[in-house]
Coordinates of C-alpha atoms in Angstrom, one line a residue:
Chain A
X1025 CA -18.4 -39.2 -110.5
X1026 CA -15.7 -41.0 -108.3
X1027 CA -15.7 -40.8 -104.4
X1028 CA -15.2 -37.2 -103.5
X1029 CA -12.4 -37.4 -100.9
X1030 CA -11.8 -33.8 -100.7
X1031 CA -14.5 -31.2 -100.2
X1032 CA -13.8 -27.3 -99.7
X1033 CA -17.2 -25.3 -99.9
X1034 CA -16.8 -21.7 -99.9
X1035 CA -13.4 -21.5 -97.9
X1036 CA -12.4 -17.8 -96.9
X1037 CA -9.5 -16.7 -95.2
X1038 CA -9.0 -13.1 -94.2
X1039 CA -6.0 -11.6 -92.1
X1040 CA -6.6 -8.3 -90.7
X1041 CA -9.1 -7.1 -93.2
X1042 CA -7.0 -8.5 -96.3
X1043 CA -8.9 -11.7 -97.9
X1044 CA -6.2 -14.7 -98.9
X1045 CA -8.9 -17.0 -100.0
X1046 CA -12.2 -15.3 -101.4
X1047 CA -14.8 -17.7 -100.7
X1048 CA -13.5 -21.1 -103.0
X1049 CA -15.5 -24.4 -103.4
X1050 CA -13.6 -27.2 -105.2
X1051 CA -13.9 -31.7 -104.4
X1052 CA -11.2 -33.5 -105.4
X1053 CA -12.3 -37.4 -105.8
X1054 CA -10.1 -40.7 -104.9
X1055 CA -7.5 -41.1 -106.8
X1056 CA -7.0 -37.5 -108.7
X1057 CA -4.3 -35.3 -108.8
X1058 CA -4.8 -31.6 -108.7
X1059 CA -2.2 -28.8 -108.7
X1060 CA -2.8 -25.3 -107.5
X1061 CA -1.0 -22.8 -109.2
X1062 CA -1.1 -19.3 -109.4
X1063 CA 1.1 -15.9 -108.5
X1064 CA 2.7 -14.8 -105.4
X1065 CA -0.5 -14.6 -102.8
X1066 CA -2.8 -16.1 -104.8
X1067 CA -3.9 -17.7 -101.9
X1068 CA -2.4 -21.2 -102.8
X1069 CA -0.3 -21.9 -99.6
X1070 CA -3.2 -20.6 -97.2
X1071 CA -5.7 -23.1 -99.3
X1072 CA -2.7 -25.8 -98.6
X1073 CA -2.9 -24.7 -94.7
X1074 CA -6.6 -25.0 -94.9
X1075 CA -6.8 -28.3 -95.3
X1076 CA -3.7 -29.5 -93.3
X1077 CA -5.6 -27.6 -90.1
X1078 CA -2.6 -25.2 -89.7
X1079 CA -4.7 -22.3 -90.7
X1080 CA -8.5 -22.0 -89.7
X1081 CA -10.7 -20.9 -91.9
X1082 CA -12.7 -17.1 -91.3
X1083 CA -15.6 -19.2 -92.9
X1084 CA -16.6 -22.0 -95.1
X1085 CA -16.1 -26.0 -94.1
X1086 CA -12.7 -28.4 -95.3
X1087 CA -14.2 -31.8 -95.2
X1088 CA -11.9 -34.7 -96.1
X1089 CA -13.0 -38.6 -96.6
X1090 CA -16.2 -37.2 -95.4
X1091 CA -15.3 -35.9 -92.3
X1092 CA -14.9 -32.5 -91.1
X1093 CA -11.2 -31.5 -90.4
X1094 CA -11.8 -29.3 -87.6
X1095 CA -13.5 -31.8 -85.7
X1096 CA -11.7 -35.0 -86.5
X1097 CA -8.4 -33.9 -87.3
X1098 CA -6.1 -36.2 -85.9
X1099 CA -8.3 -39.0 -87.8
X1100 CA -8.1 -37.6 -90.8
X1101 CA -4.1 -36.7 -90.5
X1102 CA -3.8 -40.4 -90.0
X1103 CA -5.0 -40.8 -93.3
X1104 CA -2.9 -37.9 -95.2
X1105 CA 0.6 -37.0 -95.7
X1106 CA 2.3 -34.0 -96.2
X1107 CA 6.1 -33.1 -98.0
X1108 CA 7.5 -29.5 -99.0
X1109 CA 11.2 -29.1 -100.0
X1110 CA 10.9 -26.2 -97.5
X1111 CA 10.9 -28.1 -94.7
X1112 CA 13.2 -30.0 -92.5
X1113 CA 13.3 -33.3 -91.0
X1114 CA 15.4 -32.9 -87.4
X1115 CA 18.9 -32.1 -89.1
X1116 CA 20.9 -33.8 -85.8
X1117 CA 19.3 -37.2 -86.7
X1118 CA 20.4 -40.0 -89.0
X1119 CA 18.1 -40.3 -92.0
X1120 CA 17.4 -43.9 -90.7
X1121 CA 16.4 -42.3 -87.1
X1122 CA 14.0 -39.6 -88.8
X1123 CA 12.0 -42.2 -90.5
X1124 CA 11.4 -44.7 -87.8
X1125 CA 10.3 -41.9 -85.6
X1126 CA 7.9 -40.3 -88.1
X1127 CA 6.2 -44.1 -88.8
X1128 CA 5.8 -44.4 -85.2
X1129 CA 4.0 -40.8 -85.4
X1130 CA 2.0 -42.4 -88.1
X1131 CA 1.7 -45.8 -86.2
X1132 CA 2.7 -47.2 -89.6
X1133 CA 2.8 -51.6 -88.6
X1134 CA 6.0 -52.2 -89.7
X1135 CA 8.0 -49.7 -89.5
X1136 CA 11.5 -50.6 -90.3
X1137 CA 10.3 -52.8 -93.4
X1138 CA 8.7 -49.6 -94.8
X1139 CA 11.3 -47.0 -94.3
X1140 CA 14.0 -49.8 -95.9
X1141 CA 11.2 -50.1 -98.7
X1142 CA 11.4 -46.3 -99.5
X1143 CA 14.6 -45.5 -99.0
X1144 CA 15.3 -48.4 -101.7
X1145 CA 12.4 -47.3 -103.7
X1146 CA 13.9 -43.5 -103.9
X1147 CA 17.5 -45.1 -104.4
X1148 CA 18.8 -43.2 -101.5
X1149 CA 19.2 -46.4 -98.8
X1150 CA 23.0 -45.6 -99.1
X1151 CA 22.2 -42.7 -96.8
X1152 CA 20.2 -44.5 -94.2
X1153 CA 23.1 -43.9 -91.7
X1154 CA 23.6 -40.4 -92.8
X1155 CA 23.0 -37.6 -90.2
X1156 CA 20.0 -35.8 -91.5
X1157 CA 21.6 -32.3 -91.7
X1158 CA 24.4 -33.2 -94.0
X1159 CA 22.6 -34.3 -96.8
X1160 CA 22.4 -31.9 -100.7
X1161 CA 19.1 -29.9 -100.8
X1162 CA 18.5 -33.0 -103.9
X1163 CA 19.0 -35.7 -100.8
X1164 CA 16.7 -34.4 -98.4
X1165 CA 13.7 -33.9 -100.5
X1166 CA 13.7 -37.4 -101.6
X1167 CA 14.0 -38.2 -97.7
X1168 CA 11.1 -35.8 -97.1
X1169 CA 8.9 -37.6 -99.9
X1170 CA 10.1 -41.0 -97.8
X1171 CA 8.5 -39.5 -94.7
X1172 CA 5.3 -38.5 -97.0
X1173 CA 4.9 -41.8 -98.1
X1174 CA 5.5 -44.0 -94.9
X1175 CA 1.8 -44.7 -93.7
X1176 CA 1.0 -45.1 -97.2
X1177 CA -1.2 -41.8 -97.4
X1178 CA -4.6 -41.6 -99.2
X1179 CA -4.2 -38.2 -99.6
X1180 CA -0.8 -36.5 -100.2
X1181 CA 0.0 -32.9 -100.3
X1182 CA 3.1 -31.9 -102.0
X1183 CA 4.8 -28.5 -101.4
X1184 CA 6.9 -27.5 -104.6
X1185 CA 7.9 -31.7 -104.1
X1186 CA 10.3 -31.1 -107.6
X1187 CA 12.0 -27.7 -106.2
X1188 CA 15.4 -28.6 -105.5
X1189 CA 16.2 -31.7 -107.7
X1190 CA 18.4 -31.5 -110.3
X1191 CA 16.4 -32.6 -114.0
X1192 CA 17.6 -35.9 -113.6
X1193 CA 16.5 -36.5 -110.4
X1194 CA 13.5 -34.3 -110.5
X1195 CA 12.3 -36.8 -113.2
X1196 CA 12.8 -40.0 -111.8
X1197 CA 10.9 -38.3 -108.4
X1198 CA 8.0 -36.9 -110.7
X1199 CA 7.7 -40.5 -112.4
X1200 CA 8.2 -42.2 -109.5
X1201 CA 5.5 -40.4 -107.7
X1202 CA 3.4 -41.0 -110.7
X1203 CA 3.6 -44.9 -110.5
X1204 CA 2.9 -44.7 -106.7
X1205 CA -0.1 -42.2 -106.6
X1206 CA -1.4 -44.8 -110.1
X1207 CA -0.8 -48.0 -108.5
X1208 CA -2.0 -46.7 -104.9
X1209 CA -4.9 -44.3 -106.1
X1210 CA -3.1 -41.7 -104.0
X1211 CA -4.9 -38.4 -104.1
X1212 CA -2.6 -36.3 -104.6
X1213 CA -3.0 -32.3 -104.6
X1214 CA 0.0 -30.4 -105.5
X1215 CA 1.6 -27.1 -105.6
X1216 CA 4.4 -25.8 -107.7
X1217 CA 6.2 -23.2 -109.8
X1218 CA 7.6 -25.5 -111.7
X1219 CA 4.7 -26.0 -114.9
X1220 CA 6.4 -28.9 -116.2
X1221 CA 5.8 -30.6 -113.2
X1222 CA 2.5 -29.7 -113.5
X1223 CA 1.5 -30.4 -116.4
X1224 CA 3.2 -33.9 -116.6
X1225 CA 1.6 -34.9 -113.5
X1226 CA -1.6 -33.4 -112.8
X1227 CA -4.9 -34.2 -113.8
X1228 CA -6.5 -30.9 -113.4
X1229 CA -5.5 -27.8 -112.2
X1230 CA -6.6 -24.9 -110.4
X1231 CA -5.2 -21.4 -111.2
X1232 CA -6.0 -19.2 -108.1
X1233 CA -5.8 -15.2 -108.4
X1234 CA -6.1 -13.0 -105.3
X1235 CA -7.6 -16.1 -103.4
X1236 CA -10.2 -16.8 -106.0
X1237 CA -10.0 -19.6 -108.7
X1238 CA -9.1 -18.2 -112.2
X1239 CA -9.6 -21.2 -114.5
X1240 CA -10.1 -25.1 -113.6
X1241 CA -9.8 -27.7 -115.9
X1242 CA -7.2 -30.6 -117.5
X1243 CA -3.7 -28.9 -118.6
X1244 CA -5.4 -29.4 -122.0
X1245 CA -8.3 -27.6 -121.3
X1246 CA -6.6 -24.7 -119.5
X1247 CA -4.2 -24.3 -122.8
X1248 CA -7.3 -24.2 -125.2
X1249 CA -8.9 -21.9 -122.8
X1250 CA -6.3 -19.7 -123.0
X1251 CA -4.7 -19.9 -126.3
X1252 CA -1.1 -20.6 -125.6
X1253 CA 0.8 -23.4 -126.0
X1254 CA 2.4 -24.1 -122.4
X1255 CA 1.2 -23.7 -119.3
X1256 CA 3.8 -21.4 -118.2
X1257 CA 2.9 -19.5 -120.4
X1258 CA -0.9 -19.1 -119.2
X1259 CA 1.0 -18.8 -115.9
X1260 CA 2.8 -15.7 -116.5
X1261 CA -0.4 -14.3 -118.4
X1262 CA -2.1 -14.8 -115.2
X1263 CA 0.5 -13.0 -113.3
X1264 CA 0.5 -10.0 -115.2
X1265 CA -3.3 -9.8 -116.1
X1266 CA -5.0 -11.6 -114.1
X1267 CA -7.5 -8.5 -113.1
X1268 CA -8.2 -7.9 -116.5
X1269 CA -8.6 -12.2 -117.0
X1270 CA -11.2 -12.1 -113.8
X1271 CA -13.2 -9.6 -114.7
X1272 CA -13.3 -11.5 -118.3
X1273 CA -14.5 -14.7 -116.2
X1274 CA -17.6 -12.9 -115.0
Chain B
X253 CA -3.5 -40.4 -75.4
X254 CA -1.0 -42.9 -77.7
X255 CA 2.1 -43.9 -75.2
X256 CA 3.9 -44.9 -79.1
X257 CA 3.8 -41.1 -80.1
X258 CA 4.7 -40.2 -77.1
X259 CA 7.6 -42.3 -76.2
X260 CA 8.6 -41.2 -80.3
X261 CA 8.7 -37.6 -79.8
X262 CA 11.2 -38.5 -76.5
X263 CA 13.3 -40.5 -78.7
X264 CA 13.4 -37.5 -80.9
X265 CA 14.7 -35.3 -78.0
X266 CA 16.9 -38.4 -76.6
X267 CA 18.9 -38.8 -79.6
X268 CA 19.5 -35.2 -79.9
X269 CA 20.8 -34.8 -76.8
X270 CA 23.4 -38.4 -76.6
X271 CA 24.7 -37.0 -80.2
X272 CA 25.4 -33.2 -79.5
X273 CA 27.9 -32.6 -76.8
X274 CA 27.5 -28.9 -76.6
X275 CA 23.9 -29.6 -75.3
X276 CA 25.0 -32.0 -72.8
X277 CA 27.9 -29.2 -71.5
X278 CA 25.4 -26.6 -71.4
X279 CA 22.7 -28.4 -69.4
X280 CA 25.0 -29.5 -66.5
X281 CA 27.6 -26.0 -66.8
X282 CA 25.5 -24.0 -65.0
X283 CA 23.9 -26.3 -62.2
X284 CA 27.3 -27.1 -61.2
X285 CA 28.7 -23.6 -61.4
X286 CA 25.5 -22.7 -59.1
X287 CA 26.3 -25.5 -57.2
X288 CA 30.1 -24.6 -56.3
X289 CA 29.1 -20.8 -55.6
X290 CA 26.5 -21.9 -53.3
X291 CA 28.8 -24.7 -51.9
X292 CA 31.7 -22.5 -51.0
X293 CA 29.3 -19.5 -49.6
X294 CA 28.3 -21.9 -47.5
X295 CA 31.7 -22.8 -46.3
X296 CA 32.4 -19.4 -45.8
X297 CA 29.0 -18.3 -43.4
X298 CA 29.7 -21.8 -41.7
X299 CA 33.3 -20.6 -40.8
X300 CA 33.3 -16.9 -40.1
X301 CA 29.8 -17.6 -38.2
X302 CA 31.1 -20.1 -35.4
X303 CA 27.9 -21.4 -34.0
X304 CA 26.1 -20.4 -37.0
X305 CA 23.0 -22.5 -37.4
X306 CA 22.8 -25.4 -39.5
X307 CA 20.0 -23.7 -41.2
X308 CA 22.8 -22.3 -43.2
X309 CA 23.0 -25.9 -45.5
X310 CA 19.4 -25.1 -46.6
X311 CA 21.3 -22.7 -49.1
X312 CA 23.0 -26.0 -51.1
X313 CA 19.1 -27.9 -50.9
X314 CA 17.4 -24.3 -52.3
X315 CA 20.0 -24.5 -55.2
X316 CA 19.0 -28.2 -55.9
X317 CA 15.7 -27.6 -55.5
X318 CA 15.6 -24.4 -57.7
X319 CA 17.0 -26.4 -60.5
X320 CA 13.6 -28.9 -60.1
X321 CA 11.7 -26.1 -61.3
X322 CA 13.7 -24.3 -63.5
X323 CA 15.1 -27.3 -65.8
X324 CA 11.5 -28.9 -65.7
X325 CA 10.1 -25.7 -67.5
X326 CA 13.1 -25.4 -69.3
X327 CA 12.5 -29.3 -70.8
X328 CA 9.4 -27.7 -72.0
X329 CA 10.3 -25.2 -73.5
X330 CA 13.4 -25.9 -75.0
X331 CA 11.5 -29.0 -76.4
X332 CA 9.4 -27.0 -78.4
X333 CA 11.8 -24.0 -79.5
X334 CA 14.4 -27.3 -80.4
X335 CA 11.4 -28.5 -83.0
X336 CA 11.1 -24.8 -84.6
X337 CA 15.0 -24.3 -84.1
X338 CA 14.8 -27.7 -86.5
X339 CA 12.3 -26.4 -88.8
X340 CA 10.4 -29.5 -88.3
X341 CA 7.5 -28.6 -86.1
X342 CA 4.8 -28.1 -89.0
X343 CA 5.7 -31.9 -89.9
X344 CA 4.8 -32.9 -86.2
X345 CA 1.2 -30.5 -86.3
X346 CA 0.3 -32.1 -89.7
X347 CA 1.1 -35.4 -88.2
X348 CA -1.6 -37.3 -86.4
X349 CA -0.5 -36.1 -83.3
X350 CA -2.7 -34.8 -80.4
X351 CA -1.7 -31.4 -78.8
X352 CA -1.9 -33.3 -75.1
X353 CA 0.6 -36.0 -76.9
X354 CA 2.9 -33.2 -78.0
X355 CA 2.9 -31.6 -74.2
X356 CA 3.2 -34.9 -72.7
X357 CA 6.1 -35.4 -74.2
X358 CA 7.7 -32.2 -73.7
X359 CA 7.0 -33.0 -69.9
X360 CA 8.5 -36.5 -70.3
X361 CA 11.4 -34.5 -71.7
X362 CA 11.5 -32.2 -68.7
X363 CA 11.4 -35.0 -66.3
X364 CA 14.2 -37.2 -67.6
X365 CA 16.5 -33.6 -67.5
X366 CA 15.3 -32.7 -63.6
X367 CA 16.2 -36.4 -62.6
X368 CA 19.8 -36.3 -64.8
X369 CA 21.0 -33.4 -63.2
X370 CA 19.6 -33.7 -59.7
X371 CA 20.9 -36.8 -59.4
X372 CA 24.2 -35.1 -60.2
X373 CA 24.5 -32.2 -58.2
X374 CA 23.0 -34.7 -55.2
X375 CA 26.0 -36.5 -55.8
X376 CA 27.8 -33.3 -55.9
X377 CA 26.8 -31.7 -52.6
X378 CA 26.9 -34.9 -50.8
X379 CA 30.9 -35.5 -52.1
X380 CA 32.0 -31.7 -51.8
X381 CA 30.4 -30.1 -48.6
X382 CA 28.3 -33.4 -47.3
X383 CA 25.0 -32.1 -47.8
X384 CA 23.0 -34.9 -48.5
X385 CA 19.7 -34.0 -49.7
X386 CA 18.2 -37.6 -49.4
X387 CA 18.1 -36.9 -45.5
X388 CA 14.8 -34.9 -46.5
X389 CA 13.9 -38.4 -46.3
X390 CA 10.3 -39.2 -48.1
X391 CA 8.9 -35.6 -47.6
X392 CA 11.5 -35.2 -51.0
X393 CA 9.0 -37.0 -53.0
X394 CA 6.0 -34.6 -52.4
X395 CA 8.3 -31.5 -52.5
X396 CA 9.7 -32.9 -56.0
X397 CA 6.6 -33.5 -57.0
X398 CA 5.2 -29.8 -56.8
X399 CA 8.5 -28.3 -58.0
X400 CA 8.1 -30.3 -61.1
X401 CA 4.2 -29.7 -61.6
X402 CA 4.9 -25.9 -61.4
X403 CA 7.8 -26.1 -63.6
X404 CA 5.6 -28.0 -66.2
X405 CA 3.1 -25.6 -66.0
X406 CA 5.8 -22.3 -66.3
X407 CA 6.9 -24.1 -69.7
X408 CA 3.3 -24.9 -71.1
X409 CA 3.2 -21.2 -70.0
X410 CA 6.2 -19.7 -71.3
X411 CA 5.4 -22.2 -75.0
X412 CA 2.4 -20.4 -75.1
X413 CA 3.7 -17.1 -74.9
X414 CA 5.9 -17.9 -77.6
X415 CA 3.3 -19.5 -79.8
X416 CA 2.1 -15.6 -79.1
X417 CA 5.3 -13.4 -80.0
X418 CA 7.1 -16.1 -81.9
X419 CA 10.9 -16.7 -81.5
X420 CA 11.1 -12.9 -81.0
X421 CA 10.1 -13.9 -77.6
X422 CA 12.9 -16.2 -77.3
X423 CA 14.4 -15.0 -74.4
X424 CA 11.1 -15.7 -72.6
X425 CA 12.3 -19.4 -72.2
X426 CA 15.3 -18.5 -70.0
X427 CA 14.1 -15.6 -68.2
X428 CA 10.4 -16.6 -67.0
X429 CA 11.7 -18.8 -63.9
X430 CA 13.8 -15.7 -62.4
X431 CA 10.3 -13.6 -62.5
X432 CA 9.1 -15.7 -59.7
X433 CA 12.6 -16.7 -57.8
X434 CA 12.7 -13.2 -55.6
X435 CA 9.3 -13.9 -54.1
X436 CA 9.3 -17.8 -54.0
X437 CA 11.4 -17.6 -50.8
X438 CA 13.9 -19.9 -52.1
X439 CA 16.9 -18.8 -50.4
X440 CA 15.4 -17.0 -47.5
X441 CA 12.3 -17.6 -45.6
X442 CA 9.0 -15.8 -46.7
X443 CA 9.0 -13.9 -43.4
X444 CA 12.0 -11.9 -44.7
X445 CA 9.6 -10.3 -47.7
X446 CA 8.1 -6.7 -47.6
X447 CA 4.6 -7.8 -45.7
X448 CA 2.9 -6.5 -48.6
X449 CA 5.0 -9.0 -51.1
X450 CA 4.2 -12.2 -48.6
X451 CA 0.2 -12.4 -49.5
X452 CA 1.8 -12.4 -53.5
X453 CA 4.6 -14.7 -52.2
X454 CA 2.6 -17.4 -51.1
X455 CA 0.0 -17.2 -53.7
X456 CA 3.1 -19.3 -55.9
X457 CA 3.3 -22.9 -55.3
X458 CA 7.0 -23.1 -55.0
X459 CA 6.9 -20.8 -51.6
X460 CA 5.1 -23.3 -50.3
X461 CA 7.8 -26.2 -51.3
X462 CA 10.6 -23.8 -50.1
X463 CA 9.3 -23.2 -46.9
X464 CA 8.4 -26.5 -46.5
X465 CA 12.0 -28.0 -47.1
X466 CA 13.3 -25.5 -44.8
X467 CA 11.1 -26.7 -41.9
X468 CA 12.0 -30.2 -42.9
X469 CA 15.6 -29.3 -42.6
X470 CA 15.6 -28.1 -39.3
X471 CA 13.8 -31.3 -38.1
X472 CA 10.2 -29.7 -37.4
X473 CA 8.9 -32.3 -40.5
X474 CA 6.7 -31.6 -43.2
X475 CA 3.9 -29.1 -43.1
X476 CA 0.3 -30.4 -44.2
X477 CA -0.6 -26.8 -44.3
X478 CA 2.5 -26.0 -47.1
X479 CA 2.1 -29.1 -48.9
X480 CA -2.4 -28.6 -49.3
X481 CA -1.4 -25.5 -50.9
X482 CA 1.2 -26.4 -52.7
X483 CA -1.0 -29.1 -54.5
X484 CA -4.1 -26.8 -54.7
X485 CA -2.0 -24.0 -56.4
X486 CA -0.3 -26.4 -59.0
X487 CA -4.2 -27.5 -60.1
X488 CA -4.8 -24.3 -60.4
X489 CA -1.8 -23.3 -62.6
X490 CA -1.7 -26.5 -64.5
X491 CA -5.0 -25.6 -65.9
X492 CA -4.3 -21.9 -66.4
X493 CA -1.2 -23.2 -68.2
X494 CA -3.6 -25.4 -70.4
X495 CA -6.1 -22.7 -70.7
X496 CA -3.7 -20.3 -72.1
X497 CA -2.1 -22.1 -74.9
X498 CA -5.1 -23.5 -76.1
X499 CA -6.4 -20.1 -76.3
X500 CA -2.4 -18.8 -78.0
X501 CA -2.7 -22.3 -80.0
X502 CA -6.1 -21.5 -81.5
X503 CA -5.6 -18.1 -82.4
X504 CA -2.1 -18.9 -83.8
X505 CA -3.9 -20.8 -86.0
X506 CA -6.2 -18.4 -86.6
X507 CA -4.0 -15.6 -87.4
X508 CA -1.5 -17.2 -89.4
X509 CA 1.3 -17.2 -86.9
X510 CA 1.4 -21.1 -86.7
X511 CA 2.9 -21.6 -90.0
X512 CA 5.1 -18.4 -90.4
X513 CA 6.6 -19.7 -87.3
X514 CA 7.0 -23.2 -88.3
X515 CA 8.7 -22.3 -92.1

């Protein structure tokens, strides 16, 4: 087994008497990338809150490179990344502006060689001097991944990164990102509707149903498990029996 | 505490405000509308009051010194709604970036607004009725001083009660400052209060300022008396002020509220 750099051990989250997260244990080790799925309040983005310390757990410990989050958060953040397509950079700042302020918020060393790096890297350094707020919903998620990757993050967590990219695009981003977690041994944990996505880039998966996890396994395994031949497929069959599915798993 | 995230969250708020002219308008607009009001009332009470006392300029150096405390909680507060205005707040909290960092920097932002737009309507008062509000001499420094330290803590304040309520609250961040303006004695001394208000009055820092410049004004020099409390209170509400959104910070985060807020 590789080094674990992700440990959740029986992570609950209730709000008012209605449970998000039931209890889930999961490690995710160096180098990995796992992608949550599951329904509409599965529990997927409070898990994702979990471990970015937005959310704190009702019980159960999020430890990360060893360390536990609650304690030694800003460490740790130093360490990680974060990118969803639904959320903004400052829209009244240049592209250019945006990313030399989030390296200095990262202390990344050099931070105008990195951003010029990315921007060229994502083929978007023609809108360097572009004000943030102008750019297509395709633009500023490959600016947003920019900001993700600036302090070259050993752990990145990607909201939906593919959701607004056209196929073209949304390709290119989904092999780029691929070559960068490989050649970086990013981990990488991942959420998104979008199966394809999933399944071309992850190395497990999690399905989470009413804040429990469903099935785990490689995309391979999850299809065998389930008989079907995609994993939207499984998806939906979650969705719509997923009671049925976790009373089955007992 | 990392002076580099600091000094990038003011850029942040620096660039904002050299690009957008409607932000620029809007933070001078209403200083120099007060300041013209006040100005020509001033005129007036000096004119129809022959022999009226020159304690009547003290209105034009309240108005200046209002706006110490109002735009320093205002920096504050409009530095944080500006970051969930921008959607972009949830990339700042999952940044390595200490709460105290955060706050420091909305104060930084606070600061450079208070010493724009006084310097401005100083330049103002001195041009259009020759009120010149250096004359306080270096007494200005310590009243300044407390103005801004209560206006700090009234945004950390007002933050956290929006960290509470949400943008819902909004109008919070515009209103907060006038809760405390009737019994602050800012254009009237605290003598003139109800005697039951003046125990409450004087409990606020900013009473203490106002009287204070008024007695500097009229030559008597600054009171040690008005200036120890002034201080004392401000420690006081600086850490009630840090008290309280810890607590509205923690439980935000408890309850969910962080991240509804910030997407």
């Amino acid at each position: 087994m590789g080094e674990i750099v992700v440990q959740i051990s029986n992570l609950k989250k209730e709000f008012d008497g209605t449970v998000a997260v039931a209890g889930i244990s999961f490690a995710v080790e160096r180098g990995e990338t796992v992608g949550i799925l599951g329904p509409n309040g599965a529990g997927k983005t409070s898990t994702i809150q979990m471990l970015l310390g937005l959310l704190s757990p009702t019980s159960g410990t999020v430890s990360i490179f060893g360390q536990d989050l609650d304690s030694k958060r800003v460490q740790i953040l130093k360490r990680c990344n974060f990118s969803s397509a639904y959320i903004n950079l400052p829209y009244n700042l240049k592209v250019w502006e945006n990313l030399l302020i989030f390296a200095e918020l990262y202390q990344v060393k050099e931070p105008r060689k990195k951003a010029a790096e990315l921007l060229e890297m994502f083929e978007i350094a023609h809108l360097k001097d572009k004000i943030t707020g102008q750019l297509s919903s395709g633009e500023a998620t490959r600016v947003n991944l920019c900001k993700a990757l600036l302090n070259d993050p050993e752990l990145l967590l990607l909201d939906e990164p593919t959701a607004s990219l056209d196929p073209d695009i949304a390709d290119k981003v989904r092999k780029l990102l691929r070559q960068i977690q490989r050649e970086k041994r990013i981990t990488l944990i991942n959420t998104s509707h979008n199966m394809k996505d999933v399944q071309e880039v992850c190395d497990r998966i999690l399905f989470l149903y009413k804040g429990k996890i469903l099935a785990e396994g490689t995309p391979d395994e999850i299809l065998h498990r389930f008989e079907e031949t995609s994993l939207e497929e499984v998806f939906i069959r979650i969705a719509r029996s997923g009671d049925l599915l976790s009373q089955e798993a007992k | 505490m990392n002076a580099r995230i600091i000094a990038a969250l003011v850029r942040r708020h620096t660039i904002l405000y050299s690009r957008n002219a409607p932000r620029v308008v809007e933070l001078f607009f209403w200083p120099t509308m007060d300041l013209l009001v006040w100005g020509f009332v001033t005129t007036y009470l000096l004119k129809v009051r022959t022999g009226a006392p020159p304690a009547i300029t003290f209105l034009l150096g309240a108005m200046i010194f209002w706006d110490i405390l109002y735009r320093a909680q205002q920096g504050v507060t409009i530095s944080y709604l500006e970051e969930v205005w921008s959607r972009n707040l949830l990339n700042i909290f999952v940044a390595p970036v200490k709460l105290s960092e955060f706050i420091a920097a909305t104060y930084v932002v606070g600061m450079i607004k208070v010493l724009v737009i006084v310097s401005v309507l100083t330049g103002m008062a001195f041009c259009f009725y020759s009120f010149n509000l250096l004359s306080l001499g270096l007494a200005l420094i310590p009243l300044f001083a407390n103005l801004l330290l209560l206006g700090w803590s009234m945004g950390l304040m007002t933050t956290a009660l929006l960290l509470r309520w949400g943008q819902a609250a909004e109008a919070l961040a515009w209103a907060i400052p006038f809760a405390i303006q009737p019994i602050s004695a800012v254009f009237y001394p605290v003598s003139i209060l109800p005697p039951w208000i003046q125990p409450l009055a004087l409990l606020l820092p900013s009473t203490h300022v106002f009287e204070g410049m008024r007695q500097v004004l009229k030559g008597e020099g600054l009171s040690t008396e008005h200036l120890c409390w002034a201080f004392g209170l401000n420690i006081f509400y600086a850490l009630l002020a840090a008290w309280l959104f810890q607590t509205m910070f923690q439980e935000a985060r408890k309850k969910g509220r962080l991240t509804r807020m910030l997407s």
